JSON list of C-alpha atoms in Angstrom, two decimals:
[
{"chain": "A", "resi": 1, "resn": "MET", "atom": "CA", "xyz": [-9.67, 18.13, -10.85]},
{"chain": "A", "resi": 2, "resn": "SER", "atom": "CA", "xyz": [-6.88, 20.96, -11.75]},
{"chain": "A", "resi": 3, "resn": "PHE", "atom": "CA", "xyz": [-4.56, 22.45, -9.19]},
{"chain": "A", "resi": 4, "resn": "PHE", "atom": "CA", "xyz": [-5.92, 25.41, -9.68]},
{"chain": "A", "resi": 5, "resn": "ALA", "atom": "CA", "xyz": [-9.28, 24.44, -8.86]},
{"chain": "A", "resi": 6, "resn": "ARG", "atom": "CA", "xyz": [-8.11, 23.09, -5.33]},
{"chain": "A", "resi": 7, "resn": "LEU", "atom": "CA", "xyz": [-5.93, 25.48, -4.50]},
{"chain": "A", "resi": 8, "resn": "PHE", "atom": "CA", "xyz": [-8.05, 28.26, -4.79]},
{"chain": "A", "resi": 9, "resn": "GLY", "atom": "CA", "xyz": [-10.96, 25.85, -3.71]},
{"chain": "A", "resi": 10, "resn": "THR", "atom": "CA", "xyz": [-13.40, 25.88, -6.07]},
{"chain": "A", "resi": 11, "resn": "GLN", "atom": "CA", "xyz": [-14.02, 22.40, -5.78]},
{"chain": "A", "resi": 12, "resn": "SER", "atom": "CA", "xyz": [-12.99, 19.76, -3.33]},
{"chain": "A", "resi": 13, "resn": "ASP", "atom": "CA", "xyz": [-10.27, 17.33, -3.73]},
{"chain": "A", "resi": 14, "resn": "PRO", "atom": "CA", "xyz": [-11.85, 14.06, -4.77]},
{"chain": "A", "resi": 15, "resn": "ARG", "atom": "CA", "xyz": [-8.84, 12.07, -2.81]},
{"chain": "A", "resi": 16, "resn": "GLU", "atom": "CA", "xyz": [-10.06, 13.74, 0.44]},
{"chain": "A", "resi": 17, "resn": "GLN", "atom": "CA", "xyz": [-12.67, 10.91, 0.44]},
{"chain": "A", "resi": 18, "resn": "TRP", "atom": "CA", "xyz": [-9.96, 8.46, 0.22]},
{"chain": "A", "resi": 19, "resn": "ARG", "atom": "CA", "xyz": [-7.80, 10.07, 3.01]},
{"chain": "A", "resi": 20, "resn": "PRO", "atom": "CA", "xyz": [-8.77, 7.46, 5.54]},
{"chain": "A", "resi": 21, "resn": "LEU", "atom": "CA", "xyz": [-8.33, 4.83, 3.31]},
{"chain": "A", "resi": 22, "resn": "TRP", "atom": "CA", "xyz": [-4.75, 6.00, 3.27]},
{"chain": "A", "resi": 23, "resn": "HIS", "atom": "CA", "xyz": [-4.28, 6.29, 6.61]},
{"chain": "A", "resi": 24, "resn": "ALA", "atom": "CA", "xyz": [-5.17, 3.01, 7.12]},
{"chain": "A", "resi": 25, "resn": "ILE", "atom": "CA", "xyz": [-2.95, 2.04, 4.80]},
{"chain": "A", "resi": 26, "resn": "VAL", "atom": "CA", "xyz": [-0.20, 2.99, 7.07]},
{"chain": "A", "resi": 27, "resn": "GLU", "atom": "CA", "xyz": [-1.37, 2.29, 10.41]},
{"chain": "A", "resi": 28, "resn": "GLN", "atom": "CA", "xyz": [-1.76, -1.26, 8.97]},
{"chain": "A", "resi": 29, "resn": "ALA", "atom": "CA", "xyz": [2.16, -1.40, 7.37]},
{"chain": "A", "resi": 30, "resn": "ARG", "atom": "CA", "xyz": [3.38, 0.04, 10.70]},
{"chain": "A", "resi": 31, "resn": "GLU", "atom": "CA", "xyz": [2.01, -2.71, 12.56]},
{"chain": "A", "resi": 32, "resn": "PRO", "atom": "CA", "xyz": [4.56, -4.72, 15.10]},
{"chain": "A", "resi": 33, "resn": "ASP", "atom": "CA", "xyz": [3.99, -8.33, 14.49]},
{"chain": "A", "resi": 34, "resn": "TRP", "atom": "CA", "xyz": [5.18, -7.53, 10.57]},
{"chain": "A", "resi": 35, "resn": "TYR", "atom": "CA", "xyz": [8.45, -6.53, 11.50]},
{"chain": "A", "resi": 36, "resn": "ARG", "atom": "CA", "xyz": [8.54, -8.93, 14.78]},
{"chain": "A", "resi": 37, "resn": "MET", "atom": "CA", "xyz": [6.98, -12.37, 13.64]},
{"chain": "A", "resi": 38, "resn": "CYS", "atom": "CA", "xyz": [7.22, -12.16, 10.04]},
{"chain": "A", "resi": 39, "resn": "GLY", "atom": "CA", "xyz": [10.64, -11.06, 9.39]},
{"chain": "A", "resi": 40, "resn": "VAL", "atom": "CA", "xyz": [10.64, -7.81, 7.75]},
{"chain": "A", "resi": 41, "resn": "ALA", "atom": "CA", "xyz": [13.72, -4.54, 9.04]},
{"chain": "A", "resi": 42, "resn": "ASP", "atom": "CA", "xyz": [12.53, -3.02, 10.90]},
{"chain": "A", "resi": 43, "resn": "THR", "atom": "CA", "xyz": [13.92, 0.09, 8.15]},
{"chain": "A", "resi": 44, "resn": "VAL", "atom": "CA", "xyz": [13.43, 2.76, 6.14]},
{"chain": "A", "resi": 45, "resn": "GLU", "atom": "CA", "xyz": [13.54, 0.43, 3.59]},
{"chain": "A", "resi": 46, "resn": "GLY", "atom": "CA", "xyz": [11.65, -2.01, 5.70]},
{"chain": "A", "resi": 47, "resn": "ARG", "atom": "CA", "xyz": [8.70, 0.48, 6.51]},
{"chain": "A", "resi": 48, "resn": "PHE", "atom": "CA", "xyz": [8.41, 1.46, 2.59]},
{"chain": "A", "resi": 49, "resn": "ASP", "atom": "CA", "xyz": [8.20, -2.44, 1.74]},
{"chain": "A", "resi": 50, "resn": "MET", "atom": "CA", "xyz": [5.96, -2.82, 4.49]},
{"chain": "A", "resi": 51, "resn": "ILE", "atom": "CA", "xyz": [3.39, -0.02, 3.08]},
{"chain": "A", "resi": 52, "resn": "THR", "atom": "CA", "xyz": [3.66, -1.11, -1.10]},
{"chain": "A", "resi": 53, "resn": "LEU", "atom": "CA", "xyz": [2.75, -4.33, 0.64]},
{"chain": "A", "resi": 54, "resn": "VAL", "atom": "CA", "xyz": [-0.32, -3.09, 2.27]},
{"chain": "A", "resi": 55, "resn": "LEU", "atom": "CA", "xyz": [-1.26, -0.75, -0.87]},
{"chain": "A", "resi": 56, "resn": "SER", "atom": "CA", "xyz": [-0.50, -3.59, -3.43]},
{"chain": "A", "resi": 57, "resn": "LEU", "atom": "CA", "xyz": [-3.54, -5.59, -1.14]},
{"chain": "A", "resi": 58, "resn": "VAL", "atom": "CA", "xyz": [-5.86, -2.62, -0.96]},
{"chain": "A", "resi": 59, "resn": "MET", "atom": "CA", "xyz": [-5.65, -2.05, -4.95]},
{"chain": "A", "resi": 60, "resn": "LEU", "atom": "CA", "xyz": [-5.79, -5.97, -5.76]},
{"chain": "A", "resi": 61, "resn": "ARG", "atom": "CA", "xyz": [-9.61, -5.39, -3.34]},
{"chain": "A", "resi": 62, "resn": "MET", "atom": "CA", "xyz": [-11.10, -2.30, -4.85]},
{"chain": "A", "resi": 63, "resn": "GLU", "atom": "CA", "xyz": [-9.81, -4.32, -8.23]},
{"chain": "A", "resi": 64, "resn": "GLU", "atom": "CA", "xyz": [-12.17, -6.33, -7.97]},
{"chain": "A", "resi": 65, "resn": "ASP", "atom": "CA", "xyz": [-14.90, -4.79, -7.33]},
{"chain": "A", "resi": 66, "resn": "GLU", "atom": "CA", "xyz": [-16.53, -2.18, -9.81]},
{"chain": "A", "resi": 67, "resn": "ALA", "atom": "CA", "xyz": [-17.63, 0.47, -7.30]},
{"chain": "A", "resi": 68, "resn": "LEU", "atom": "CA", "xyz": [-14.28, 0.55, -6.30]},
{"chain": "A", "resi": 69, "resn": "ALA", "atom": "CA", "xyz": [-12.21, 0.05, -9.30]},
{"chain": "A", "resi": 70, "resn": "PRO", "atom": "CA", "xyz": [-12.20, 3.41, -10.63]},
{"chain": "A", "resi": 71, "resn": "HIS", "atom": "CA", "xyz": [-10.72, 5.10, -7.45]},
{"chain": "A", "resi": 72, "resn": "THR", "atom": "CA", "xyz": [-7.70, 3.01, -6.99]},
{"chain": "A", "resi": 73, "resn": "ALA", "atom": "CA", "xyz": [-5.78, 6.01, -9.39]},
{"chain": "A", "resi": 74, "resn": "LEU", "atom": "CA", "xyz": [-6.90, 8.63, -5.90]},
{"chain": "A", "resi": 75, "resn": "VAL", "atom": "CA", "xyz": [-5.40, 6.26, -3.71]},
{"chain": "A", "resi": 76, "resn": "THR", "atom": "CA", "xyz": [-2.29, 6.19, -5.65]},
{"chain": "A", "resi": 77, "resn": "GLU", "atom": "CA", "xyz": [-2.34, 9.80, -5.91]},
{"chain": "A", "resi": 78, "resn": "LEU", "atom": "CA", "xyz": [-2.20, 9.63, -1.79]},
{"chain": "A", "resi": 79, "resn": "PHE", "atom": "CA", "xyz": [0.89, 7.45, -1.89]},
{"chain": "A", "resi": 80, "resn": "VAL", "atom": "CA", "xyz": [2.35, 9.67, -4.22]},
{"chain": "A", "resi": 81, "resn": "GLU", "atom": "CA", "xyz": [1.84, 12.50, -2.63]},
{"chain": "A", "resi": 82, "resn": "ASP", "atom": "CA", "xyz": [2.70, 11.08, 0.57]},
{"chain": "A", "resi": 83, "resn": "MET", "atom": "CA", "xyz": [6.22, 9.74, -1.24]},
{"chain": "A", "resi": 84, "resn": "GLU", "atom": "CA", "xyz": [7.21, 12.59, -2.42]},
{"chain": "A", "resi": 85, "resn": "GLY", "atom": "CA", "xyz": [6.79, 14.56, 1.55]},
{"chain": "A", "resi": 86, "resn": "GLN", "atom": "CA", "xyz": [9.58, 12.20, 2.73]},
{"chain": "A", "resi": 87, "resn": "LEU", "atom": "CA", "xyz": [11.30, 12.64, -0.19]},
{"chain": "A", "resi": 88, "resn": "ARG", "atom": "CA", "xyz": [11.44, 15.85, 0.77]},
{"chain": "A", "resi": 89, "resn": "GLU", "atom": "CA", "xyz": [12.00, 15.84, 4.50]},
{"chain": "A", "resi": 90, "resn": "ALA", "atom": "CA", "xyz": [14.60, 13.72, 3.70]},
{"chain": "A", "resi": 91, "resn": "GLY", "atom": "CA", "xyz": [16.46, 16.27, 1.90]},
{"chain": "A", "resi": 92, "resn": "ILE", "atom": "CA", "xyz": [15.97, 15.09, -1.68]},
{"chain": "A", "resi": 93, "resn": "GLY", "atom": "CA", "xyz": [15.91, 17.97, -3.96]},
{"chain": "A", "resi": 94, "resn": "ASP", "atom": "CA", "xyz": [13.76, 18.85, -6.68]},
{"chain": "A", "resi": 95, "resn": "PRO", "atom": "CA", "xyz": [15.50, 17.71, -9.51]},
{"chain": "A", "resi": 96, "resn": "THR", "atom": "CA", "xyz": [15.46, 14.22, -8.12]},
{"chain": "A", "resi": 97, "resn": "VAL", "atom": "CA", "xyz": [11.87, 13.94, -6.49]},
{"chain": "A", "resi": 98, "resn": "GLY", "atom": "CA", "xyz": [9.97, 13.12, -10.05]},
{"chain": "A", "resi": 99, "resn": "LYS", "atom": "CA", "xyz": [12.72, 10.56, -10.83]},
{"chain": "A", "resi": 100, "resn": "ARG", "atom": "CA", "xyz": [12.58, 8.75, -7.54]},
{"chain": "A", "resi": 101, "resn": "ILE", "atom": "CA", "xyz": [8.96, 9.03, -7.50]},
{"chain": "A", "resi": 102, "resn": "GLY", "atom": "CA", "xyz": [8.85, 7.66, -10.78]},
{"chain": "A", "resi": 103, "resn": "LYS", "atom": "CA", "xyz": [11.07, 4.85, -9.45]},
{"chain": "A", "resi": 104, "resn": "LEU", "atom": "CA", "xyz": [9.06, 4.13, -7.08]},
{"chain": "A", "resi": 105, "resn": "MET", "atom": "CA", "xyz": [5.72, 3.76, -8.85]},
{"chain": "A", "resi": 106, "resn": "SER", "atom": "CA", "xyz": [7.40, 1.20, -10.95]},
{"chain": "A", "resi": 107, "resn": "SER", "atom": "CA", "xyz": [8.68, -0.64, -8.14]},
{"chain": "A", "resi": 108, "resn": "MET", "atom": "CA", "xyz": [5.38, -0.68, -7.04]},
{"chain": "A", "resi": 109, "resn": "GLY", "atom": "CA", "xyz": [3.63, -2.14, -10.15]},
{"chain": "A", "resi": 110, "resn": "GLY", "atom": "CA", "xyz": [6.18, -5.28, -10.30]},
{"chain": "A", "resi": 111, "resn": "ARG", "atom": "CA", "xyz": [5.63, -5.92, -7.04]},
{"chain": "A", "resi": 112, "resn": "LEU", "atom": "CA", "xyz": [1.82, -5.45, -7.94]},
{"chain": "A", "resi": 113, "resn": "GLY", "atom": "CA", "xyz": [2.25, -7.79, -10.33]},
{"chain": "A", "resi": 114, "resn": "SER", "atom": "CA", "xyz": [3.79, -10.68, -8.89]},
{"chain": "A", "resi": 115, "resn": "TYR", "atom": "CA", "xyz": [1.80, -10.42, -5.81]},
{"chain": "A", "resi": 116, "resn": "ARG", "atom": "CA", "xyz": [-0.99, -10.71, -8.16]},
{"chain": "A", "resi": 117, "resn": "ALA", "atom": "CA", "xyz": [-0.54, -14.03, -9.76]},
{"chain": "A", "resi": 118, "resn": "ALA", "atom": "CA", "xyz": [0.87, -15.57, -6.29]},
{"chain": "A", "resi": 119, "resn": "LEU", "atom": "CA", "xyz": [-2.48, -14.13, -4.38]},
{"chain": "A", "resi": 120, "resn": "ALA", "atom": "CA", "xyz": [-5.42, -15.64, -7.05]},
{"chain": "A", "resi": 121, "resn": "ASP", "atom": "CA", "xyz": [-3.98, -18.98, -6.32]},
{"chain": "A", "resi": 122, "resn": "GLU", "atom": "CA", "xyz": [-2.67, -18.84, -2.64]},
{"chain": "A", "resi": 123, "resn": "ASP", "atom": "CA", "xyz": [0.29, -20.54, -4.33]},
{"chain": "A", "resi": 124, "resn": "ARG", "atom": "CA", "xyz": [2.25, -19.66, -0.93]},
{"chain": "A", "resi": 125, "resn": "ALA", "atom": "CA", "xyz": [6.08, -20.62, -2.59]},
{"chain": "A", "resi": 126, "resn": "ALA", "atom": "CA", "xyz": [5.79, -18.15, -5.32]},
{"chain": "A", "resi": 127, "resn": "LEU", "atom": "CA", "xyz": [4.60, -15.51, -2.96]},
{"chain": "A", "resi": 128, "resn": "ALA", "atom": "CA", "xyz": [7.09, -15.75, -0.62]},
{"chain": "A", "resi": 129, "resn": "GLU", "atom": "CA", "xyz": [9.69, -15.93, -3.35]},
{"chain": "A", "resi": 130, "resn": "ALA", "atom": "CA", "xyz": [7.60, -12.40, -4.21]},
{"chain": "A", "resi": 131, "resn": "LEU", "atom": "CA", "xyz": [8.47, -11.58, -1.24]},
{"chain": "A", "resi": 132, "resn": "LYS", "atom": "CA", "xyz": [11.99, -13.07, -0.67]},
{"chain": "A", "resi": 133, "resn": "ARG", "atom": "CA", "xyz": [12.98, -10.50, -3.75]},
{"chain": "A", "resi": 134, "resn": "ASN", "atom": "CA", "xyz": [10.58, -7.50, -2.95]},
{"chain": "A", "resi": 135, "resn": "VAL", "atom": "CA", "xyz": [10.96, -6.89, 0.85]},
{"chain": "A", "resi": 136, "resn": "THR", "atom": "CA", "xyz": [13.86, -5.79, 3.26]},
{"chain": "A", "resi": 137, "resn": "MET", "atom": "CA", "xyz": [13.72, -8.83, 5.20]},
{"chain": "A", "resi": 138, "resn": "ALA", "atom": "CA", "xyz": [16.14, -9.03, 8.50]},
{"chain": "A", "resi": 139, "resn": "GLN", "atom": "CA", "xyz": [15.49, -12.99, 8.35]},
{"chain": "A", "resi": 140, "resn": "GLU", "atom": "CA", "xyz": [14.78, -14.13, 4.91]},
{"chain": "A", "resi": 141, "resn": "ASP", "atom": "CA", "xyz": [13.62, -17.49, 6.27]},
{"chain": "A", "resi": 142, "resn": "GLU", "atom": "CA", "xyz": [11.32, -15.57, 7.84]},
{"chain": "A", "resi": 143, "resn": "ALA", "atom": "CA", "xyz": [9.37, -15.08, 3.99]},
{"chain": "A", "resi": 144, "resn": "HIS", "atom": "CA", "xyz": [7.35, -18.09, 4.45]},
{"chain": "A", "resi": 145, "resn": "ALA", "atom": "CA", "xyz": [5.86, -16.59, 7.47]},
{"chain": "A", "resi": 146, "resn": "LEU", "atom": "CA", "xyz": [5.45, -13.36, 5.71]},
{"chain": "A", "resi": 147, "resn": "ALA", "atom": "CA", "xyz": [3.33, -14.51, 3.10]},
{"chain": "A", "resi": 148, "resn": "GLU", "atom": "CA", "xyz": [1.02, -16.40, 5.45]},
{"chain": "A", "resi": 149, "resn": "ARG", "atom": "CA", "xyz": [0.35, -13.54, 7.55]},
{"chain": "A", "resi": 150, "resn": "MET", "atom": "CA", "xyz": [-0.46, -11.26, 3.69]},
{"chain": "A", "resi": 151, "resn": "ILE", "atom": "CA", "xyz": [-2.68, -14.34, 2.44]},
{"chain": "A", "resi": 152, "resn": "ARG", "atom": "CA", "xyz": [-4.96, -13.89, 6.20]},
{"chain": "A", "resi": 153, "resn": "PHE", "atom": "CA", "xyz": [-4.60, -9.66, 5.75]},
{"chain": "A", "resi": 154, "resn": "HIS", "atom": "CA", "xyz": [-6.63, -10.02, 1.63]},
{"chain": "A", "resi": 155, "resn": "ARG", "atom": "CA", "xyz": [-8.85, -12.26, 2.91]},
{"chain": "A", "resi": 156, "resn": "ARG", "atom": "CA", "xyz": [-9.88, -9.88, 5.38]},
{"chain": "A", "resi": 157, "resn": "LEU", "atom": "CA", "xyz": [-9.57, -6.95, 3.00]},
{"chain": "A", "resi": 158, "resn": "GLU", "atom": "CA", "xyz": [-11.91, -9.51, 0.92]},
{"chain": "A", "resi": 159, "resn": "ARG", "atom": "CA", "xyz": [-14.42, -9.37, 3.69]},
{"chain": "A", "resi": 160, "resn": "THR", "atom": "CA", "xyz": [-14.17, -5.74, 3.79]},
{"chain": "A", "resi": 161, "resn": "ASP", "atom": "CA", "xyz": [-17.41, -3.92, 1.73]},
{"chain": "A", "resi": 162, "resn": "ALA", "atom": "CA", "xyz": [-16.78, -0.76, -0.29]},
{"chain": "A", "resi": 163, "resn": "ASP", "atom": "CA", "xyz": [-18.13, 1.36, 2.03]},
{"chain": "A", "resi": 164, "resn": "ALA", "atom": "CA", "xyz": [-16.30, -0.20, 5.33]},
{"chain": "A", "resi": 165, "resn": "LEU", "atom": "CA", "xyz": [-12.99, -0.12, 3.39]},
{"chain": "A", "resi": 166, "resn": "ARG", "atom": "CA", "xyz": [-13.34, 3.70, 1.92]},
{"chain": "A", "resi": 167, "resn": "ARG", "atom": "CA", "xyz": [-13.46, 5.01, 5.53]},
{"chain": "A", "resi": 168, "resn": "GLY", "atom": "CA", "xyz": [-10.45, 2.76, 6.14]},
{"chain": "A", "resi": 169, "resn": "GLU", "atom": "CA", "xyz": [-12.26, -0.16, 8.07]},
{"chain": "A", "resi": 170, "resn": "ILE", "atom": "CA", "xyz": [-10.75, -2.99, 7.65]},
{"chain": "A", "resi": 171, "resn": "ALA", "atom": "CA", "xyz": [-12.82, -6.28, 8.91]},
{"chain": "A", "resi": 172, "resn": "ALA", "atom": "CA", "xyz": [-10.84, -8.39, 11.59]}
]
């Protein structure tokens, strides 16, 4: 959809149907146990890392479902929109925002690849190593606890049907 179509309201924004899922991703990333029980640093960097971790897991779930897979780009656009807004609020100016978003997306792609490989085999050691590289930890020795919780969340997403996921409702 073109920018002008959204601006002038001639067409609805297809991302809007995915906004409940985006809100659920952010809510899940803010879950205190990631920080208290799994050693993630409760900092701006640690919170960003958790958003990308949860988003990565959701993207992996969406990739597995042919009805959801085509819509991963829309969820990614919501991530970019939110991160761009956060950067601007932090005082990052126009010339730098695009570069920062590019770096964030590159980082996200690398994380997605390393998580995909480790989760496919539920390789806890490989996942813990990937987490040590990609998540700002307050306690690095907690990476294995973070890997276990990540695997449990991944399983919850696998049990979540496509319609529920779109609504941002993740299975217990």
